[in-house]
PDB file of C-alpha atoms in Angstrom:
ATOM      1  CA  MET H1034       7.370   7.073  23.539  1.00  0.00           C
ATOM      2  CA  PRO H1035       4.123   6.611  25.503  1.00  0.00           C
ATOM      3  CA  SER H1036       4.056   5.068  28.956  1.00  0.00           C
ATOM      4  CA  ARG H1037       4.823   1.357  28.760  1.00  0.00           C
ATOM      5  CA  PHE H1038       1.694  -0.576  27.810  1.00  0.00           C
ATOM      6  CA  SER H1039       1.319  -4.204  28.867  1.00  0.00           C
ATOM      7  CA  PHE H1040      -0.471  -6.546  26.483  1.00  0.00           C
ATOM      8  CA  GLU H1041      -1.252  -8.742  29.468  1.00  0.00           C
ATOM      9  CA  VAL H1042      -4.593  -6.881  29.607  1.00  0.00           C
ATOM     10  CA  VAL H1043      -5.506  -7.924  26.046  1.00  0.00           C
ATOM     11  CA  ASN H1044      -7.266 -11.176  25.178  1.00  0.00           C
ATOM     12  CA  ALA H1045      -4.398 -13.036  23.499  1.00  0.00           C
ATOM     13  CA  PHE H1046      -6.687 -15.510  21.702  1.00  0.00           C
ATOM     14  CA  ASP H1047      -8.694 -12.655  20.158  1.00  0.00           C
ATOM     15  CA  TYR H1048      -5.431 -10.927  19.277  1.00  0.00           C
ATOM     16  CA  ASP H1049      -4.170 -14.035  17.505  1.00  0.00           C
ATOM     17  CA  GLU H1050      -7.404 -14.719  15.646  1.00  0.00           C
ATOM     18  CA  LEU H1051      -8.439 -11.208  14.660  1.00  0.00           C
ATOM     19  CA  ARG H1052      -5.388  -9.044  14.036  1.00  0.00           C
ATOM     20  CA  PRO H1053      -4.452  -8.459  10.392  1.00  0.00           C
ATOM     21  CA  SER H1054      -1.587 -10.495   9.041  1.00  0.00           C
ATOM     22  CA  TYR H1055       1.351  -9.459   6.868  1.00  0.00           C
ATOM     23  CA  ALA H1056       1.684  -9.906   3.128  1.00  0.00           C
ATOM     24  CA  PRO H1057       3.927 -12.907   2.314  1.00  0.00           C
ATOM     25  CA  GLU H1058       5.546 -10.774  -0.390  1.00  0.00           C
ATOM     26  CA  ALA H1059       6.670  -8.296   2.268  1.00  0.00           C
ATOM     27  CA  VAL H1060       8.558 -10.957   4.202  1.00  0.00           C
ATOM     28  CA  ALA H1061       9.988 -12.345   0.949  1.00  0.00           C
ATOM     29  CA  TRP H1062      11.363  -8.877   0.210  1.00  0.00           C
ATOM     30  CA  VAL H1063      12.943  -8.643   3.668  1.00  0.00           C
ATOM     31  CA  ALA H1064      14.516 -12.073   3.123  1.00  0.00           C
ATOM     32  CA  GLU H1065      15.877 -10.978  -0.255  1.00  0.00           C
ATOM     33  CA  ARG H1066      17.274  -7.682   1.035  1.00  0.00           C
ATOM     34  CA  GLY H1067      18.799  -9.449   4.041  1.00  0.00           C
ATOM     35  CA  SER H1068      20.110 -12.426   2.048  1.00  0.00           C
ATOM     36  CA  LEU H1069      18.297 -14.658   4.533  1.00  0.00           C
ATOM     37  CA  ARG H1070      18.421 -18.406   3.994  1.00  0.00           C
ATOM     38  CA  GLY H1071      18.329 -21.644   5.958  1.00  0.00           C
ATOM     39  CA  GLY H1072      20.382 -21.145   9.110  1.00  0.00           C
ATOM     40  CA  SER H1073      20.124 -17.345   9.138  1.00  0.00           C
ATOM     41  CA  VAL H1074      19.177 -16.103  12.606  1.00  0.00           C
ATOM     42  CA  VAL H1075      16.054 -13.941  12.621  1.00  0.00           C
ATOM     43  CA  VAL H1076      14.513 -12.300  15.702  1.00  0.00           C
ATOM     44  CA  ASP H1077      10.818 -11.461  15.651  1.00  0.00           C
ATOM     45  CA  LEU H1078      10.920  -8.710  18.269  1.00  0.00           C
ATOM     46  CA  ALA H1079       7.735  -8.004  20.269  1.00  0.00           C
ATOM     47  CA  ALA H1080       6.349 -11.057  18.501  1.00  0.00           C
ATOM     48  CA  GLY H1081       2.905 -11.001  20.086  1.00  0.00           C
ATOM     49  CA  THR H1082       1.172 -14.257  19.197  1.00  0.00           C
ATOM     50  CA  GLY H1083       3.342 -14.787  16.132  1.00  0.00           C
ATOM     51  CA  GLN H1084       1.656 -13.161  13.126  1.00  0.00           C
ATOM     52  CA  LEU H1085       5.029 -12.170  11.704  1.00  0.00           C
ATOM     53  CA  SER H1086       6.752 -15.368  12.879  1.00  0.00           C
ATOM     54  CA  ARG H1087       4.267 -17.367  10.786  1.00  0.00           C
ATOM     55  CA  ARG H1088       5.582 -15.627   7.686  1.00  0.00           C
ATOM     56  CA  PHE H1089       9.259 -16.167   8.500  1.00  0.00           C
ATOM     57  CA  ALA H1090       9.006 -19.796   9.660  1.00  0.00           C
ATOM     58  CA  PRO H1091       8.528 -21.315   6.165  1.00  0.00           C
ATOM     59  CA  LEU H1092      11.815 -19.731   5.045  1.00  0.00           C
ATOM     60  CA  GLY H1093      13.736 -22.271   7.130  1.00  0.00           C
ATOM     61  CA  VAL H1094      15.556 -19.585   9.117  1.00  0.00           C
ATOM     62  CA  ASP H1095      16.608 -20.016  12.752  1.00  0.00           C
ATOM     63  CA  LEU H1096      13.689 -18.029  14.181  1.00  0.00           C
ATOM     64  CA  ILE H1097      13.626 -16.526  17.691  1.00  0.00           C
ATOM     65  CA  ALA H1098      10.390 -14.907  18.880  1.00  0.00           C
ATOM     66  CA  VAL H1099      10.997 -12.373  21.657  1.00  0.00           C
ATOM     67  CA  GLU H1100       7.915 -11.212  23.570  1.00  0.00           C
ATOM     68  CA  PRO H1101       7.489  -9.673  27.060  1.00  0.00           C
ATOM     69  CA  ALA H1102       3.812 -10.573  27.694  1.00  0.00           C
ATOM     70  CA  ALA H1103       3.247 -14.047  29.163  1.00  0.00           C
ATOM     71  CA  ASN H1104      -0.267 -14.394  27.736  1.00  0.00           C
ATOM     72  CA  MET H1105       1.020 -13.667  24.229  1.00  0.00           C
ATOM     73  CA  ARG H1106       3.924 -16.096  24.621  1.00  0.00           C
ATOM     74  CA  ALA H1107       1.536 -18.838  25.761  1.00  0.00           C
ATOM     75  CA  VAL H1108      -0.579 -18.552  22.613  1.00  0.00           C
ATOM     76  CA  LEU H1109       2.532 -18.265  20.448  1.00  0.00           C
ATOM     77  CA  GLU H1110       3.911 -21.483  21.932  1.00  0.00           C
ATOM     78  CA  GLU H1111       0.607 -23.260  21.318  1.00  0.00           C
ATOM     79  CA  ARG H1112       0.331 -22.051  17.715  1.00  0.00           C
ATOM     80  CA  LEU H1113       4.021 -22.327  16.734  1.00  0.00           C
ATOM     81  CA  PRO H1114       5.535 -25.050  18.925  1.00  0.00           C
ATOM     82  CA  THR H1115       8.694 -25.374  16.804  1.00  0.00           C
ATOM     83  CA  VAL H1116       9.672 -21.703  17.184  1.00  0.00           C
ATOM     84  CA  ARG H1117      12.149 -20.751  19.892  1.00  0.00           C
ATOM     85  CA  ILE H1118      10.400 -18.292  22.217  1.00  0.00           C
ATOM     86  CA  GLU H1119      12.211 -15.967  24.613  1.00  0.00           C
ATOM     87  CA  GLU H1120      10.978 -13.497  27.203  1.00  0.00           C
ATOM     88  CA  GLY H1121      12.497 -10.080  26.587  1.00  0.00           C
ATOM     89  CA  THR H1122      12.013  -6.512  25.431  1.00  0.00           C
ATOM     90  CA  ALA H1123      13.419  -4.324  22.697  1.00  0.00           C
ATOM     91  CA  GLU H1124      15.461  -2.476  25.303  1.00  0.00           C
ATOM     92  CA  ALA H1125      16.946  -5.695  26.753  1.00  0.00           C
ATOM     93  CA  MET H1126      17.111  -8.398  24.110  1.00  0.00           C
ATOM     94  CA  PRO H1127      18.157 -11.948  25.086  1.00  0.00           C
ATOM     95  CA  SER H1128      20.696 -12.259  22.262  1.00  0.00           C
ATOM     96  CA  ALA H1129      24.470 -12.101  22.188  1.00  0.00           C
ATOM     97  CA  VAL H1130      26.513  -9.378  20.500  1.00  0.00           C
ATOM     98  CA  ARG H1131      26.528  -9.679  16.689  1.00  0.00           C
ATOM     99  CA  SER H1132      24.627 -12.986  16.747  1.00  0.00           C
ATOM    100  CA  VAL H1133      21.599 -12.094  14.601  1.00  0.00           C
ATOM    101  CA  ASP H1134      21.172 -11.643  10.829  1.00  0.00           C
ATOM    102  CA  ALA H1135      17.815  -9.832  10.923  1.00  0.00           C
ATOM    103  CA  VAL H1136      15.472  -8.230  13.420  1.00  0.00           C
ATOM    104  CA  ALA H1137      11.838  -7.844  12.376  1.00  0.00           C
ATOM    105  CA  VAL H1138       9.290  -5.827  14.358  1.00  0.00           C
ATOM    106  CA  GLY H1139       5.588  -6.178  13.605  1.00  0.00           C
ATOM    107  CA  ASN H1140       3.401  -3.151  14.422  1.00  0.00           C
ATOM    108  CA  ALA H1141       5.217  -2.520  17.683  1.00  0.00           C
ATOM    109  CA  PHE H1142       8.097  -0.070  17.404  1.00  0.00           C
ATOM    110  CA  HIS H1143       5.937   2.802  18.650  1.00  0.00           C
ATOM    111  CA  HIS H1144       5.896   1.044  22.043  1.00  0.00           C
ATOM    112  CA  PHE H1145       9.708   1.071  22.338  1.00  0.00           C
ATOM    113  CA  GLU H1146      12.071   3.667  23.746  1.00  0.00           C
ATOM    114  CA  ARG H1147      13.478   4.474  20.326  1.00  0.00           C
ATOM    115  CA  ARG H1148      17.107   5.311  21.109  1.00  0.00           C
ATOM    116  CA  THR H1149      17.619   2.464  23.584  1.00  0.00           C
ATOM    117  CA  ALA H1150      15.887  -0.074  21.333  1.00  0.00           C
ATOM    118  CA  LEU H1151      17.907   0.901  18.272  1.00  0.00           C
ATOM    119  CA  ALA H1152      21.150   0.684  20.244  1.00  0.00           C
ATOM    120  CA  GLU H1153      20.151  -2.773  21.491  1.00  0.00           C
ATOM    121  CA  ILE H1154      19.184  -3.954  17.996  1.00  0.00           C
ATOM    122  CA  HIS H1155      22.506  -2.607  16.709  1.00  0.00           C
ATOM    123  CA  ARG H1156      24.271  -4.594  19.436  1.00  0.00           C
ATOM    124  CA  VAL H1157      22.746  -7.955  18.479  1.00  0.00           C
ATOM    125  CA  LEU H1158      22.850  -7.550  14.684  1.00  0.00           C
ATOM    126  CA  ARG H1159      25.835  -8.701  12.716  1.00  0.00           C
ATOM    127  CA  PRO H1160      27.405  -6.037  10.481  1.00  0.00           C
ATOM    128  CA  GLY H1161      25.320  -5.941   7.318  1.00  0.00           C
ATOM    129  CA  GLY H1162      22.289  -7.388   9.136  1.00  0.00           C
ATOM    130  CA  VAL H1163      18.880  -5.862   8.525  1.00  0.00           C
ATOM    131  CA  LEU H1164      16.245  -4.237  10.696  1.00  0.00           C
ATOM    132  CA  ALA H1165      12.729  -4.472   9.227  1.00  0.00           C
ATOM    133  CA  LEU H1166       9.905  -2.469  10.784  1.00  0.00           C
ATOM    134  CA  CYS H1167       6.697  -4.075   9.500  1.00  0.00           C
ATOM    135  CA  TRP H1168       3.353  -2.285   9.786  1.00  0.00           C
ATOM    136  CA  ALA H1169      -0.131  -3.703   9.153  1.00  0.00           C
ATOM    137  CA  TRP H1170      -2.097  -0.667   8.021  1.00  0.00           C
ATOM    138  CA  PRO H1171      -5.502  -0.339   6.376  1.00  0.00           C
ATOM    139  CA  LEU H1172      -6.054   1.593   3.185  1.00  0.00           C
ATOM    140  CA  GLU H1173      -7.999   4.201   5.090  1.00  0.00           C
ATOM    141  CA  GLU H1174     -10.152   5.782   2.399  1.00  0.00           C
ATOM    142  CA  GLU H1175     -11.012   2.448   0.787  1.00  0.00           C
ATOM    143  CA  GLN H1176     -11.925   1.002   4.189  1.00  0.00           C
ATOM    144  CA  LEU H1177     -14.220   3.915   4.973  1.00  0.00           C
ATOM    145  CA  LEU H1178     -16.229   3.240   1.804  1.00  0.00           C
ATOM    146  CA  ILE H1179     -17.610   0.091   3.467  1.00  0.00           C
ATOM    147  CA  LEU H1180     -21.114   0.698   4.840  1.00  0.00           C
ATOM    148  CA  ARG H1181     -20.986   2.049   8.445  1.00  0.00           C
ATOM    149  CA  MET H1182     -17.192   1.885   8.675  1.00  0.00           C
ATOM    150  CA  ARG H1183     -16.898   5.672   8.564  1.00  0.00           C
ATOM    151  CA  GLU H1184     -19.338   6.005  11.471  1.00  0.00           C
ATOM    152  CA  ILE H1185     -17.428   3.369  13.444  1.00  0.00           C
ATOM    153  CA  ASP H1186     -14.157   5.152  12.747  1.00  0.00           C
ATOM    154  CA  GLU H1187     -15.653   8.413  14.031  1.00  0.00           C
ATOM    155  CA  VAL H1188     -16.612   6.707  17.312  1.00  0.00           C
ATOM    156  CA  PHE H1189     -12.937   6.211  18.114  1.00  0.00           C
ATOM    157  CA  ALA H1190     -11.497   9.285  16.362  1.00  0.00           C
ATOM    158  CA  ALA H1191     -11.947  11.868  19.129  1.00  0.00           C
ATOM    159  CA  VAL H1192     -10.428   9.661  21.830  1.00  0.00           C
ATOM    160  CA  ARG H1193      -7.565   8.509  19.621  1.00  0.00           C
ATOM    161  CA  ALA H1194      -6.688  12.105  18.739  1.00  0.00           C
ATOM    162  CA  SER H1195      -5.491  12.689  22.311  1.00  0.00           C
ATOM    163  CA  ASN H1196      -4.278   9.158  23.104  1.00  0.00           C
ATOM    164  CA  GLU H1197      -0.494   8.995  23.555  1.00  0.00           C
ATOM    165  CA  ILE H1198      -0.228   5.480  22.124  1.00  0.00           C
ATOM    166  CA  ALA H1199      -2.202   6.467  19.018  1.00  0.00           C
ATOM    167  CA  THR H1200      -0.074   9.605  18.654  1.00  0.00           C
ATOM    168  CA  ALA H1201       3.128   7.552  18.854  1.00  0.00           C
ATOM    169  CA  TYR H1202       1.716   5.099  16.299  1.00  0.00           C
ATOM    170  CA  ARG H1203       0.846   7.856  13.821  1.00  0.00           C
ATOM    171  CA  SER H1204       4.368   9.283  14.119  1.00  0.00           C
ATOM    172  CA  TRP H1205       5.649   6.286  12.100  1.00  0.00           C
ATOM    173  CA  ALA H1206       3.475   7.149   9.081  1.00  0.00           C
ATOM    174  CA  LYS H1207       6.525   8.809   7.515  1.00  0.00           C
ATOM    175  CA  VAL H1208       9.704   6.950   6.619  1.00  0.00           C
ATOM    176  CA  PRO H1209      11.837   7.035   9.799  1.00  0.00           C
ATOM    177  CA  ASP H1210      14.927   9.178  10.090  1.00  0.00           C
ATOM    178  CA  THR H1211      18.255   7.409   9.735  1.00  0.00           C
ATOM    179  CA  ALA H1212      19.465   5.966  13.042  1.00  0.00           C
ATOM    180  CA  ASP H1213      23.022   5.932  14.347  1.00  0.00           C
ATOM    181  CA  GLY H1214      24.834   2.819  13.201  1.00  0.00           C
ATOM    182  CA  PHE H1215      22.370   2.088  10.385  1.00  0.00           C
ATOM    183  CA  GLY H1216      21.987   3.076   6.764  1.00  0.00           C
ATOM    184  CA  PRO H1217      18.913   4.988   5.551  1.00  0.00           C
ATOM    185  CA  PHE H1218      15.494   3.376   5.784  1.00  0.00           C
ATOM    186  CA  GLU H1219      13.971   2.069   2.555  1.00  0.00           C
ATOM    187  CA  ARG H1220      10.176   1.739   2.408  1.00  0.00           C
ATOM    188  CA  ARG H1221       8.116  -0.776   0.431  1.00  0.00           C
ATOM    189  CA  GLU H1222       4.352  -1.401   0.506  1.00  0.00           C
ATOM    190  CA  PHE H1223       2.501  -4.621  -0.313  1.00  0.00           C
ATOM    191  CA  PRO H1224      -1.288  -5.020  -0.683  1.00  0.00           C
ATOM    192  CA  VAL H1225      -3.146  -7.371   1.623  1.00  0.00           C
ATOM    193  CA  THR H1226      -6.823  -7.989   2.431  1.00  0.00           C
ATOM    194  CA  HIS H1227      -8.002  -8.542   5.993  1.00  0.00           C
ATOM    195  CA  VAL H1228     -11.029 -10.850   6.063  1.00  0.00           C
ATOM    196  CA  ILE H1229     -13.038 -10.764   9.284  1.00  0.00           C
ATOM    197  CA  SER H1230     -16.570 -11.461  10.443  1.00  0.00           C
ATOM    198  CA  SER H1231     -18.404  -8.211  11.211  1.00  0.00           C
ATOM    199  CA  ALA H1232     -19.617  -9.850  14.428  1.00  0.00           C
ATOM    200  CA  ARG H1233     -15.994  -9.879  15.643  1.00  0.00           C
ATOM    201  CA  LEU H1234     -15.050  -6.367  14.512  1.00  0.00           C
ATOM    202  CA  THR H1235     -15.543  -4.855  17.964  1.00  0.00           C
ATOM    203  CA  ASP H1236     -13.402  -7.626  19.479  1.00  0.00           C
ATOM    204  CA  LEU H1237     -10.673  -6.611  17.026  1.00  0.00           C
ATOM    205  CA  TYR H1238     -10.850  -2.989  18.189  1.00  0.00           C
ATOM    206  CA  ALA H1239     -10.586  -4.203  21.786  1.00  0.00           C
ATOM    207  CA  THR H1240      -7.175  -5.772  21.054  1.00  0.00           C
ATOM    208  CA  SER H1241      -5.690  -2.440  19.975  1.00  0.00           C
ATOM    209  CA  SER H1242      -3.426  -0.928  22.628  1.00  0.00           C
ATOM    210  CA  ASP H1243      -4.855   2.579  22.239  1.00  0.00           C
ATOM    211  CA  VAL H1244      -8.333   1.226  23.020  1.00  0.00           C
ATOM    212  CA  ALA H1245      -7.269  -1.317  25.657  1.00  0.00           C
ATOM    213  CA  SER H1246      -5.379   1.404  27.561  1.00  0.00           C
ATOM    214  CA  LEU H1247      -8.446   3.626  27.989  1.00  0.00           C
ATOM    215  CA  PRO H1248     -10.254   3.923  31.338  1.00  0.00           C
ATOM    216  CA  GLU H1249     -12.797   1.108  31.599  1.00  0.00           C
ATOM    217  CA  PRO H1250     -15.984   3.257  31.391  1.00  0.00           C
ATOM    218  CA  VAL H1251     -14.704   5.091  28.312  1.00  0.00           C
ATOM    219  CA  ARG H1252     -13.521   1.895  26.651  1.00  0.00           C
ATOM    220  CA  ARG H1253     -16.801   0.077  27.348  1.00  0.00           C
ATOM    221  CA  ASP H1254     -18.893   2.961  25.972  1.00  0.00           C
ATOM    222  CA  LEU H1255     -16.842   3.173  22.767  1.00  0.00           C
ATOM    223  CA  LEU H1256     -17.037  -0.567  22.156  1.00  0.00           C
ATOM    224  CA  ASP H1257     -20.797  -0.589  22.816  1.00  0.00           C
ATOM    225  CA  GLN H1258     -21.281   2.180  20.236  1.00  0.00           C
ATOM    226  CA  ALA H1259     -19.130   0.337  17.713  1.00  0.00           C
ATOM    227  CA  ARG H1260     -20.991  -2.917  18.382  1.00  0.00           C
ATOM    228  CA  ARG H1261     -24.344  -1.302  17.596  1.00  0.00           C
ATOM    229  CA  LEU H1262     -23.046   0.119  14.329  1.00  0.00           C
ATOM    230  CA  SER H1263     -21.295  -3.082  13.293  1.00  0.00           C
ATOM    231  CA  SER H1264     -24.610  -4.958  13.449  1.00  0.00           C
ATOM    232  CA  GLU H1265     -25.482  -3.184  10.192  1.00  0.00           C
ATOM    233  CA  LEU H1266     -22.335  -4.288   8.384  1.00  0.00           C
ATOM    234  CA  PRO H1267     -22.171  -7.110   5.835  1.00  0.00           C
ATOM    235  CA  GLU H1268     -21.661 -10.501   7.487  1.00  0.00           C
ATOM    236  CA  THR H1269     -18.089 -10.814   6.191  1.00  0.00           C
ATOM    237  CA  LEU H1270     -15.772  -7.840   5.787  1.00  0.00           C
ATOM    238  CA  ARG H1271     -12.941  -7.737   3.292  1.00  0.00           C
ATOM    239  CA  ILE H1272     -10.905  -4.782   4.506  1.00  0.00           C
ATOM    240  CA  PRO H1273      -8.302  -3.531   2.025  1.00  0.00           C
ATOM    241  CA  GLY H1274      -4.941  -2.957   3.619  1.00  0.00           C
ATOM    242  CA  ARG H1275      -1.198  -2.862   3.120  1.00  0.00           C
ATOM    243  CA  THR H1276       1.909  -4.216   4.724  1.00  0.00           C
ATOM    244  CA  VAL H1277       4.433  -1.398   4.969  1.00  0.00           C
ATOM    245  CA  VAL H1278       8.076  -2.298   5.566  1.00  0.00           C
ATOM    246  CA  ASP H1279      10.768   0.181   6.607  1.00  0.00           C
ATOM    247  CA  LEU H1280      14.113  -1.590   6.220  1.00  0.00           C
ATOM    248  CA  CYS H1281      17.651  -0.467   7.009  1.00  0.00           C
ATOM    249  CA  VAL H1282      21.035  -2.173   7.151  1.00  0.00           C
ATOM    250  CA  ARG H1283      23.373  -2.203  10.137  1.00  0.00           C
ATOM    251  CA  SER H1284      26.638  -0.476   9.305  1.00  0.00           C
ATOM    252  CA  GLU H1285      29.857  -2.453   9.001  1.00  0.00           C
ATOM    253  CA  GLU H1286      31.717  -0.152  11.405  1.00  0.00           C
ATOM    254  CA  GLU H1287      32.004  -1.190  15.042  1.00  0.00           C
ATOM    255  CA  THR H1288      32.117   1.017  18.091  1.00  0.00           C
ATOM    256  CA  GLY H1289      35.028   0.716  20.470  1.00  0.00           C
ATOM    257  CA  ALA H1290      32.794  -0.901  23.093  1.00  0.00           C
ATOM    258  CA  GLU H1291      31.691  -3.585  20.648  1.00  0.00           C
ATOM    259  CA  GLU H1292      35.209  -4.273  19.437  1.00  0.00           C
ATOM    260  CA  SER H1293      36.426  -4.751  23.012  1.00  0.00           C
ATOM    261  CA  GLY H1294      33.314  -6.626  24.186  1.00  0.00           C
TER     262      GLY H1294
END
């Protein structure tokens, strides 16, 4: 896990407006696999400004958005005033033992301390509950066919190759190994298109933790280069992408600590 990154340094309004969303079909599949229905308790962990919460809310579940960054929580509360919002982290969740039917994580698990977070998620999930790791990923080769997108990608490539956050993010490209207390992960992919104005593309890059965590002179230079190149892009970009879901089920067996707690 990289050093803890705080999204307090990111513009939360840009994050909310510009980040890619998740395919509705992906969340429908999680709901089906988790037998989620009205009254089921679902935690959107590291909820950000609520991109994933927006997909779960129409299901009528009892939705809890857990997010450590105050700026993200403020936008989430403004955009989704009916959702229960809690301050917390993956390593210290504000939920009782075996009180949750599903935990969903949107594009964030690479920021967690894996072993501690999985133990904490295991603690709050009911036996048979599901953990869904949701990733908003581009279709890389198709994206790079868009005029100037390959050049823009190359602007960031060298820095990202040695960036610990980017390295941690790439480590989830493969289906995760089975975790203690959970069944094997099952992966599904769902197509989605991210529509964005090319004039805001650089602002989108600025919301990414691997870019936002760079030293200011380096970050500013990269964004300036990308801004010059993006001026040659079509006015509206339709970026082909995919929602990838890695889902596993909490085991029915309890540890001695849980049984006595």
